[in-house]
Amino acid sequence: MNAATKTIPVNRDVKAELRRQAEELRQQFARHGTLVINVLSSPGAGKTALLEATAKHWAGQRKMAVLVGDLATDRDAQRLAPHCPVEQLTTGGACHLEIPLVKQGLEKLGSDDFDFLFIENVGNLVCPASHDLAEHLRVVLLSVTEGDDKPGKYPKMFRTSQTMVISKLDLLPHVPFSVDAAIEDARLIQPELTTISVCSLNGDGIADWCDYLDECRQSLLSPLWTTDPHSTAQ
Amino acid sequence: MHEASLVRSLLRQVGELLVEHGGESIVTIRVEMGPLSGVERPLVEIAFAEQVDSTPCRGAELKVEEVPLSAICRECGNEFDIERFRFVCPACESTRVRVISGEEFRLLDIEIRQPQTESVSREQP
Ligand SMILES: Nc1nc2c(ncn2[C@@H]2O[C@H](COP(=O)(O)OP(=O)(O)OP(=O)(O)O)[C@@H](O)[C@H]2O)c(=O)[nH]1
Ligand SMILES: [Mg+2]
Ligand SMILES: [Zn+2]
């Protein structure tokens, strides 16, 4: 090293500050009894359809709201608006959501009095995996038309998720997709993954999905909830 | 591609450190990444090259250290590298493993150039 230079050790995650903000917000939601769910998938796997079906199933029996990330349009927000409070987060071309956008969306929503807050991420199995949005639960959708080999191809996404929803179950007879193979592949990466299969169009599996969310919220509200769900990866 | 936004954040943090430590400029920025960092090395390097000269880190060199994905088994304490994203301990086959490296994009250290007038007297630790 040259005499006029010096090395300054830093040794921190580039996202350390964003992670700290996410953790703070996560605790705040937990205190208010709001379970935050980050919903991720490739484009068109059925995130919005699942949220529509969820809102219809609960039909006002649970207070839910949605923040929906979209590159350019408000189409998903328009689909959800008849069913529940929804705010759109326009990413302006960015391929993933980050915590500051979520905070803006929360301000626009106004109320914070929800049982469930869903954040529909931008359709993308890569970049959103790296960004903690203060969720308690990360759910990745895999539609049967995408192929059962996808978990292993997008390891970070499946590793950082707690739940995998296999969607478009009604199309199973038409495509070479094995639900068991997809689950087995995903569990090699994330052994603790919970899996649920649904068809959002005819409602198959939606009651199970909603019951599961209720259970997750119960355990969130229990005084035992202190750990960061993302301690495995991010 | 989110590398551009992560590199922007990296350069902002380094810029702040430069001011904090009273440096004149940045010589090198050393970062660490691994198989589950969620960033691709070439994309980070391209984003860095595109952005660096319009920031206070102008002229800095990026040094990338690649680390393997490694873990410790919570059952038997075995430390091992994870191959092909199979999170299973090779010694006892437990899936209760804790990742210890390779899943973050870390800023390790920076080398700063100090102002000439002060460098002689301040160099002693
Ligand atoms: N057959 C069938 N089609 C479905 C199902 N769920 C969603 N779809 C269809 O799949 C298409 C995409 O669904 P969306 O809900 O828009 O998917 P998305 O993941 O929100 O899409 P992006 O937000 O654009 O990434 C639509 O045409 C839906 O009608 C399902 O369970 N079965
Ligand atoms: Mg959608
Ligand atoms: Zn072991």
Coordinates of C-alpha atoms and ligand atoms in Angstrom, one line a residue:
Chain A
M1 CA 0.0 0.0 0.0
N2 CA 1.1 3.5 -0.9
A3 CA 1.9 5.8 2.0
A4 CA -0.8 8.2 1.0
T5 CA -3.6 5.7 1.0
K6 CA -5.3 3.7 3.7
T7 CA -7.7 0.8 3.9
I8 CA -10.9 1.2 5.8
P9 CA -12.6 -2.0 6.8
V10 CA -16.4 -1.9 6.3
N11 CA -17.7 -5.4 6.1
R12 CA -21.4 -5.0 5.7
D13 CA -24.2 -6.1 3.4
V14 CA -24.8 -3.5 0.7
K15 CA -28.5 -3.7 1.6
A16 CA -27.9 -3.4 5.4
E17 CA -29.8 -0.1 5.7
L18 CA -32.8 -1.2 3.7
R19 CA -32.9 -4.4 5.7
R20 CA -32.9 -2.5 8.9
Q21 CA -35.8 -0.4 7.7
A22 CA -37.7 -3.5 6.6
E23 CA -37.1 -5.1 10.0
E24 CA -38.5 -2.0 11.8
L25 CA -41.6 -2.0 9.6
R26 CA -42.1 -5.7 10.1
Q27 CA -42.1 -5.3 13.9
Q28 CA -44.5 -2.4 13.6
F29 CA -47.0 -4.5 11.5
A30 CA -46.7 -7.3 14.0
R31 CA -47.7 -5.0 16.8
H32 CA -50.7 -3.8 14.8
G33 CA -51.7 -7.4 14.0
T34 CA -51.2 -7.1 10.3
L35 CA -49.7 -10.1 8.6
V36 CA -47.7 -8.9 5.6
I37 CA -47.3 -11.3 2.6
N38 CA -44.9 -10.7 -0.3
V39 CA -46.4 -12.5 -3.3
L40 CA -43.9 -13.4 -6.0
S41 CA -43.8 -15.3 -9.3
S42 CA -42.8 -15.1 -12.9
P43 CA -45.0 -12.8 -15.1
G44 CA -48.6 -14.2 -15.4
A45 CA -48.4 -17.1 -13.0
G46 CA -51.6 -15.8 -11.4
K47 CA -50.7 -13.5 -8.5
T48 CA -53.5 -11.1 -9.1
A49 CA -56.0 -13.9 -9.8
L50 CA -55.0 -15.5 -6.4
L51 CA -55.6 -12.2 -4.6
E52 CA -58.9 -11.7 -6.3
A53 CA -60.0 -15.2 -5.3
T54 CA -58.7 -14.6 -1.7
A55 CA -60.7 -11.4 -1.4
K56 CA -63.8 -13.0 -2.8
H57 CA -63.5 -16.0 -0.4
W58 CA -63.2 -13.7 2.6
A59 CA -65.9 -11.4 1.3
G60 CA -65.4 -8.8 4.0
Q61 CA -64.8 -11.3 6.9
R62 CA -61.1 -10.3 7.0
K63 CA -59.7 -6.9 6.5
M64 CA -57.2 -7.2 3.6
A65 CA -55.4 -4.7 1.4
V66 CA -53.1 -5.0 -1.5
L67 CA -50.1 -3.0 -2.7
V68 CA -49.4 -4.0 -6.2
G69 CA -46.2 -3.4 -8.1
D70 CA -46.4 -2.7 -11.8
L71 CA -43.9 -1.5 -14.3
A72 CA -46.2 0.9 -16.1
T73 CA -49.9 0.2 -15.9
D74 CA -52.6 0.2 -13.2
R75 CA -54.4 -2.9 -14.6
D76 CA -53.8 -5.2 -11.6
A77 CA -55.0 -2.4 -9.3
Q78 CA -58.1 -2.0 -11.3
R79 CA -58.9 -5.7 -11.2
L80 CA -58.5 -5.7 -7.4
A81 CA -60.3 -2.4 -6.6
P82 CA -63.8 -3.9 -6.6
H83 CA -62.7 -6.3 -3.9
C84 CA -60.5 -4.5 -1.4
P85 CA -58.4 -1.4 -0.8
V86 CA -55.5 -1.4 -3.2
E87 CA -52.7 1.0 -4.1
Q88 CA -50.5 0.7 -7.1
L89 CA -46.7 1.0 -6.8
T90 CA -45.4 2.1 -10.2
T91 CA -41.8 1.0 -10.4
G92 CA -41.1 3.1 -13.5
G93 CA -39.5 0.2 -15.3
A94 CA -37.6 -1.3 -12.3
C95 CA -37.9 -5.1 -12.2
H96 CA -38.6 -5.4 -8.4
L97 CA -40.0 -3.5 -5.4
E98 CA -38.0 -1.9 -2.7
I99 CA -38.9 -0.8 0.8
P100 CA -39.2 3.0 0.1
L101 CA -41.9 2.3 -2.6
V102 CA -43.8 0.2 -0.1
K103 CA -43.7 3.0 2.5
Q104 CA -45.1 5.4 -0.1
G105 CA -47.9 2.9 -0.9
L106 CA -48.7 2.6 2.8
E107 CA -49.1 6.3 3.1
K108 CA -51.5 6.3 0.2
L109 CA -53.5 3.5 1.6
G110 CA -54.1 5.7 4.7
S111 CA -55.4 3.2 7.1
D112 CA -53.1 0.6 8.8
D113 CA -55.9 -1.3 10.3
F114 CA -55.6 -4.5 8.3
D115 CA -55.5 -8.2 9.2
F116 CA -53.6 -9.0 6.0
L117 CA -51.5 -6.8 3.7
F118 CA -50.5 -8.4 0.5
I119 CA -47.7 -7.0 -1.6
E120 CA -47.9 -8.2 -5.2
N121 CA -44.4 -7.9 -6.5
V122 CA -43.4 -7.4 -10.1
G123 CA -43.5 -10.6 -12.1
N124 CA -39.9 -11.8 -12.0
L125 CA -38.3 -14.8 -10.3
V126 CA -34.8 -13.3 -10.0
C127 CA -34.4 -9.7 -8.7
P128 CA -37.3 -9.5 -6.2
A129 CA -35.8 -12.4 -4.3
S130 CA -33.1 -10.1 -3.0
H131 CA -35.4 -7.4 -1.5
D132 CA -37.0 -7.6 1.9
L133 CA -40.3 -5.7 1.9
A134 CA -41.0 -6.1 5.6
E135 CA -43.0 -9.2 4.9
H136 CA -43.7 -11.9 7.5
L137 CA -44.4 -14.4 4.8
R138 CA -42.9 -14.8 1.4
V139 CA -45.0 -16.7 -1.0
V140 CA -43.8 -17.8 -4.4
L141 CA -46.4 -19.0 -7.0
L142 CA -45.4 -21.6 -9.6
S143 CA -48.0 -22.2 -12.3
V144 CA -48.2 -25.6 -13.8
T145 CA -47.6 -24.3 -17.3
E146 CA -44.1 -23.1 -16.3
G147 CA -42.7 -26.6 -15.7
D148 CA -41.9 -28.6 -12.6
D149 CA -38.1 -28.0 -12.9
K150 CA -38.3 -24.3 -12.0
P151 CA -37.4 -24.3 -8.3
G152 CA -33.9 -25.5 -9.0
K153 CA -33.4 -22.9 -11.7
Y154 CA -34.3 -20.0 -9.4
P155 CA -32.7 -21.1 -6.2
K156 CA -32.7 -17.7 -4.4
M157 CA -36.4 -17.2 -4.9
F158 CA -37.3 -20.6 -3.6
R159 CA -34.7 -20.6 -0.8
T160 CA -36.0 -17.3 0.6
S161 CA -39.7 -18.3 0.4
Q162 CA -41.7 -20.0 3.2
T163 CA -44.6 -21.0 1.0
M164 CA -45.0 -22.3 -2.5
V165 CA -48.4 -22.0 -4.2
I166 CA -48.8 -24.2 -7.2
S167 CA -51.3 -22.3 -9.4
K168 CA -53.5 -23.0 -12.4
L169 CA -54.2 -26.5 -11.1
D170 CA -57.1 -26.8 -13.6
L171 CA -54.5 -26.9 -16.4
L172 CA -52.7 -29.9 -15.0
P173 CA -54.3 -32.4 -17.5
H174 CA -53.0 -30.4 -20.4
V175 CA -49.3 -30.0 -19.4
P176 CA -46.5 -32.3 -18.5
F177 CA -46.1 -31.1 -14.9
S178 CA -45.7 -33.3 -11.8
V179 CA -46.8 -31.6 -8.6
D180 CA -44.7 -34.0 -6.5
A181 CA -41.6 -33.4 -8.6
A182 CA -42.0 -29.6 -8.2
I183 CA -42.4 -30.0 -4.5
E184 CA -39.4 -32.4 -4.2
D185 CA -37.2 -30.0 -6.2
A186 CA -38.2 -27.0 -4.1
R187 CA -37.7 -28.8 -0.8
L188 CA -34.1 -29.7 -1.7
I189 CA -33.5 -25.9 -1.7
Q190 CA -35.9 -25.0 1.1
P191 CA -36.7 -28.1 3.3
E192 CA -39.2 -26.1 5.4
L193 CA -41.3 -25.0 2.5
T194 CA -45.1 -25.2 2.9
T195 CA -46.9 -26.0 -0.3
I196 CA -50.5 -25.4 -1.4
S197 CA -52.1 -26.1 -4.8
V198 CA -54.9 -23.9 -6.1
C199 CA -57.0 -22.9 -9.1
S200 CA -58.0 -19.3 -8.6
L201 CA -60.6 -19.5 -11.4
N202 CA -62.8 -22.2 -10.0
G203 CA -61.7 -21.7 -6.3
D204 CA -60.1 -25.2 -5.7
G205 CA -57.7 -24.9 -2.8
I206 CA -58.6 -21.3 -2.0
A207 CA -60.2 -22.3 1.3
D208 CA -57.0 -24.1 2.3
W209 CA -54.9 -21.2 1.3
C210 CA -57.1 -18.8 3.4
D211 CA -57.0 -21.1 6.4
Y212 CA -53.3 -21.3 6.1
L213 CA -53.0 -17.5 6.1
D214 CA -55.2 -17.4 9.2
E215 CA -52.9 -19.8 10.9
C216 CA -49.8 -17.8 9.9
R217 CA -51.5 -14.7 11.3
Q218 CA -52.3 -16.4 14.6
S219 CA -48.7 -17.4 15.1
L220 CA -47.6 -13.9 14.2
L221 CA -49.8 -12.5 16.9
S222 CA -48.6 -15.0 19.5
P223 CA -46.0 -13.5 21.9
L224 CA -43.5 -16.0 20.6
W225 CA -43.1 -14.2 17.3
T226 CA -39.7 -12.6 17.6
T227 CA -37.6 -14.1 14.9
D228 CA -36.8 -12.7 11.5
P229 CA -38.4 -15.1 8.9
H230 CA -35.5 -14.2 6.6
S231 CA -32.7 -15.4 8.8
T232 CA -31.9 -18.1 6.3
A233 CA -31.2 -16.0 3.3
Q234 CA -31.5 -12.6 1.5
Chain B
M1 CA -31.8 -6.3 -13.6
H2 CA -31.4 -4.8 -10.2
E3 CA -27.6 -4.7 -10.2
A4 CA -27.8 -1.1 -11.3
S5 CA -29.7 0.0 -8.2
L6 CA -27.5 -2.0 -5.9
V7 CA -24.4 -0.5 -7.4
R8 CA -25.9 3.0 -7.1
S9 CA -26.5 2.2 -3.4
L10 CA -22.9 0.9 -3.0
L11 CA -21.4 4.0 -4.6
R12 CA -23.5 6.2 -2.4
Q13 CA -22.3 4.4 0.8
V14 CA -18.7 4.5 -0.3
G15 CA -19.1 8.3 -1.1
E16 CA -20.3 8.8 2.5
L17 CA -17.4 6.8 3.9
L18 CA -15.0 8.9 1.9
V19 CA -16.4 12.1 3.5
E20 CA -16.5 10.6 6.9
H21 CA -12.9 9.6 6.8
G22 CA -11.7 12.8 5.2
G23 CA -10.3 11.1 2.1
E24 CA -9.5 12.7 -1.2
S25 CA -10.5 9.9 -3.5
I26 CA -11.3 6.2 -3.6
V27 CA -8.6 3.9 -4.9
T28 CA -10.3 0.5 -4.6
I29 CA -13.7 -0.8 -3.5
R30 CA -13.6 -4.5 -2.5
V31 CA -16.9 -6.4 -2.5
E32 CA -17.9 -10.0 -1.9
M33 CA -20.5 -12.1 -3.7
G34 CA -21.4 -15.7 -3.9
P35 CA -23.9 -18.1 -5.6
L36 CA -26.9 -16.9 -3.6
S37 CA -26.1 -13.2 -3.5
G38 CA -28.7 -12.4 -6.1
V39 CA -26.3 -10.5 -8.3
E40 CA -24.4 -11.5 -11.4
R41 CA -20.8 -10.5 -11.4
P42 CA -20.7 -9.2 -15.0
L43 CA -23.8 -7.1 -14.5
V44 CA -22.3 -5.6 -11.3
E45 CA -19.1 -4.8 -13.2
I46 CA -21.0 -3.2 -16.1
A47 CA -23.2 -1.2 -13.8
F48 CA -20.1 -0.1 -11.9
A49 CA -18.3 1.0 -15.0
E50 CA -21.3 3.0 -16.2
Q51 CA -21.9 4.8 -12.9
V52 CA -18.6 5.3 -11.1
D53 CA -17.3 8.3 -13.0
S54 CA -20.4 10.4 -12.3
T55 CA -20.0 9.9 -8.5
P56 CA -17.4 11.0 -5.8
C57 CA -15.9 7.5 -6.3
R58 CA -14.6 8.6 -9.8
G59 CA -11.6 6.6 -10.8
A60 CA -12.0 3.8 -8.2
E61 CA -11.3 0.2 -9.1
L62 CA -13.8 -2.5 -8.2
K63 CA -12.4 -5.7 -6.8
V64 CA -14.8 -8.6 -6.6
E65 CA -14.1 -11.6 -4.3
E66 CA -16.1 -14.6 -5.1
V67 CA -16.9 -16.9 -2.2
P68 CA -18.5 -20.3 -2.2
L69 CA -21.9 -21.0 -0.7
S70 CA -21.1 -22.6 2.6
A71 CA -23.0 -23.8 5.6
I72 CA -22.8 -25.3 9.1
C73 CA -24.9 -28.3 10.0
R74 CA -27.0 -27.5 13.1
E75 CA -27.2 -31.2 13.9
C76 CA -23.5 -32.3 13.7
G77 CA -21.6 -29.1 13.4
N78 CA -20.1 -30.1 10.0
E79 CA -19.0 -27.2 7.9
F80 CA -19.4 -27.7 4.1
D81 CA -19.8 -26.1 0.7
I82 CA -23.3 -26.4 -0.8
E83 CA -23.2 -27.9 -4.2
R84 CA -26.0 -27.4 -6.7
F85 CA -28.1 -25.6 -4.1
R86 CA -28.8 -28.9 -2.2
F87 CA -29.1 -27.7 1.4
V88 CA -28.3 -31.1 3.0
C89 CA -25.4 -31.9 5.3
P90 CA -23.1 -34.4 3.5
A91 CA -22.1 -36.0 6.8
C92 CA -25.4 -36.7 8.5
E93 CA -28.0 -35.8 5.8
S94 CA -29.7 -33.3 8.0
T95 CA -31.5 -30.5 6.2
R96 CA -31.1 -28.2 9.3
V97 CA -28.2 -26.2 8.0
R98 CA -27.3 -22.6 8.4
V99 CA -25.7 -20.7 5.5
I100 CA -22.5 -18.9 6.6
S101 CA -21.3 -17.4 3.3
G102 CA -22.3 -16.8 -0.3
E103 CA -25.8 -15.3 0.1
E104 CA -25.0 -11.6 0.5
F105 CA -23.5 -8.8 -1.6
R106 CA -21.1 -7.3 0.9
L107 CA -18.9 -4.2 0.9
L108 CA -15.7 -5.5 2.5
D109 CA -13.4 -2.5 2.6
I110 CA -12.3 0.6 0.7
E111 CA -8.9 2.0 0.0
I112 CA -8.9 5.8 0.2
R113 CA -6.3 8.3 -0.9
Q114 CA -5.6 10.9 1.8
P115 CA -4.9 14.6 1.2
Q116 CA -1.2 15.0 0.5
T117 CA -0.6 17.6 3.2
E118 CA -1.9 15.4 6.0
S119 CA -0.8 12.1 4.8
V120 CA 2.7 12.3 6.3
S121 CA 1.8 13.2 9.8
R122 CA -1.5 11.2 10.0
E123 CA -0.2 8.0 8.7
Q124 CA 0.7 6.6 12.2
P125 CA -2.1 4.5 13.6
Ligands
LIG1 N1 -56.6 -21.6 -16.2 C1 -56.3 -20.8 -15.2 N2 -55.9 -19.5 -15.6 C2 -55.5 -18.7 -14.6 C3 -55.5 -19.1 -13.2 N3 -55.1 -18.1 -12.5 C4 -54.8 -17.1 -13.4 N4 -55.0 -17.5 -14.6 C5 -54.9 -16.7 -15.8 O1 -53.5 -16.4 -16.1 C6 -53.3 -15.1 -16.6 C7 -52.4 -14.3 -15.7 O2 -53.0 -14.1 -14.4 P1 -52.6 -12.9 -13.5 O3 -53.4 -13.1 -12.3 O4 -52.8 -11.7 -14.3 O5 -51.1 -13.2 -13.2 P2 -50.0 -12.3 -12.5 O6 -49.0 -13.2 -11.8 O7 -50.7 -11.3 -11.6 O8 -49.4 -11.5 -13.7 P3 -48.4 -10.2 -13.6 O9 -48.8 -9.3 -12.5 O10 -48.5 -9.6 -15.0 O11 -47.0 -10.8 -13.4 C8 -54.7 -14.5 -16.7 O12 -55.2 -14.6 -18.0 C9 -55.5 -15.3 -15.7 O13 -56.9 -15.4 -16.0 C10 -55.9 -20.4 -12.9 O14 -56.0 -20.8 -11.7 N5 -56.3 -21.2 -13.9
MG2 MG -50.6 -9.3 -11.5
ZN3 ZN -24.7 -32.8 9.8

